[in-house]
Amino acid sequence: MPRSDDERLMTLEARFAWWVLAIATAVLVGGVVMASGLLIATGLVLAGIAAQLLDQQR
């Protein structure tokens, strides 16, 4: 049975959110390794955005 448009959209949103989380983790780790406060802050902000995107209760 084919998926509905809503299910397909949710799948795409979840995939995008996981990519944002992966990028945020890479930026955060890079910031810690290079001791760069700006990269650490950027990684934390991106992780927060990804958490909002992954939240099922919105």
Coordinates of C-alpha atoms in Angstrom, one line a residue, residues 5-42:
D5 CA 1.7 12.4 1.5
D6 CA 1.7 13.1 5.3
E7 CA 3.8 10.0 6.0
R8 CA 6.2 10.8 3.2
L9 CA 6.6 14.4 4.5
M10 CA 7.2 13.1 8.0
T11 CA 9.9 10.8 6.7
L12 CA 11.6 13.6 4.9
E13 CA 11.5 15.9 7.9
A14 CA 13.0 13.2 10.1
R15 CA 15.7 12.5 7.6
F16 CA 16.5 16.2 7.4
A17 CA 16.5 16.5 11.2
W18 CA 19.0 13.6 11.6
W19 CA 21.3 15.2 9.0
V20 CA 21.2 18.4 11.0
L21 CA 22.0 16.5 14.2
A22 CA 24.9 14.8 12.5
I23 CA 26.3 18.1 11.3
A24 CA 25.8 19.7 14.7
T25 CA 27.7 16.8 16.3
A26 CA 30.6 17.2 13.9
V27 CA 30.7 21.0 14.4
L28 CA 30.6 20.6 18.2
V29 CA 33.4 18.0 18.2
G30 CA 35.4 20.1 15.9
G31 CA 34.9 23.1 18.1
V32 CA 36.1 21.2 21.2
V33 CA 39.1 19.8 19.4
M34 CA 40.1 23.2 18.0
A35 CA 39.1 25.0 21.2
S36 CA 36.9 27.4 19.3
G37 CA 34.0 28.9 21.3
L38 CA 32.2 30.0 18.1
L39 CA 32.2 26.5 16.7
I40 CA 31.0 25.1 20.0
A41 CA 28.2 27.6 20.2
T42 CA 27.2 26.9 16.6

